[in-house]
Structure formats: C-alpha cells, structure tokens
C-alpha cells in the first residue's frame, strides 16, 4: 500500500504473525501498538507541524 496522507490515527492490538510495520502518513497525529516487539518504520511524520526529517 502507498502513502496514506489522510490517516490521522492508527491503533494495532495483538496482531499475531506481524513481523514489521511501515507507516507513511504525513498527517498522523497518534499511533498505538500493543503486542510483541516488532520493527516499526515511520516515514513523512510531522512533529509540531514540521516533517520529522527536517527537525533531525
């Protein structure tokens, strides 16, 4: 799946057999993950209105 610019909230709870997650959502405001440890990669995430890569 490609970028999800209109996604604002995401919550994943106990999704078995998930090994990793990639999130590309420039308007994401909140995310929650409950489950086993997995790799989560975020892209195009804003922090106080600025793209995170511009902050770092």
XYZ file of C-alpha atoms in Angstrom:
56
model
C 0.000 0.000 0.000
C 1.267 3.511 -0.706
C 1.261 6.704 1.383
C -1.863 7.482 3.426
C -1.890 11.291 3.751
C -5.376 11.413 5.299
C -4.608 8.857 8.058
C -4.698 10.615 11.454
C -4.943 7.756 13.965
C -3.786 4.155 13.970
C -4.134 1.516 16.661
C -2.997 -2.100 16.340
C -3.579 -4.575 19.141
C -2.276 -8.121 19.271
C -1.974 -8.745 15.533
C -0.303 -12.150 15.577
C 2.319 -13.091 12.960
C 3.137 -9.433 12.222
C 6.904 -9.049 11.852
C 7.094 -5.372 10.963
C 5.117 -2.290 10.041
C 5.815 0.681 7.753
C 3.724 3.823 8.201
C 3.819 6.659 5.630
C 1.243 9.200 6.805
C 2.092 12.907 6.815
C -0.975 13.845 8.923
C -0.640 11.123 11.563
C -1.474 12.535 14.997
C -1.475 9.423 17.157
C -0.372 5.804 16.976
C -0.718 2.920 19.417
C 0.733 -0.566 19.100
C 0.095 -3.289 21.649
C 1.730 -6.649 21.069
C 5.026 -8.442 20.627
C 8.120 -6.403 19.785
C 8.319 -5.597 16.072
C 10.163 -3.121 13.876
C 8.027 -0.056 13.098
C 9.306 2.355 10.450
C 7.663 5.782 10.145
C 8.002 7.987 7.056
C 6.758 11.538 6.408
C 5.729 12.078 10.018
C 5.224 15.629 11.264
C 6.406 16.928 14.644
C 4.799 20.228 15.682
C 3.772 20.804 12.070
C 7.237 20.162 10.597
C 8.309 16.991 8.805
C 10.378 14.931 11.240
C 13.326 14.671 8.817
C 13.536 18.481 8.820
C 13.688 18.502 12.647
C 16.523 15.987 12.957
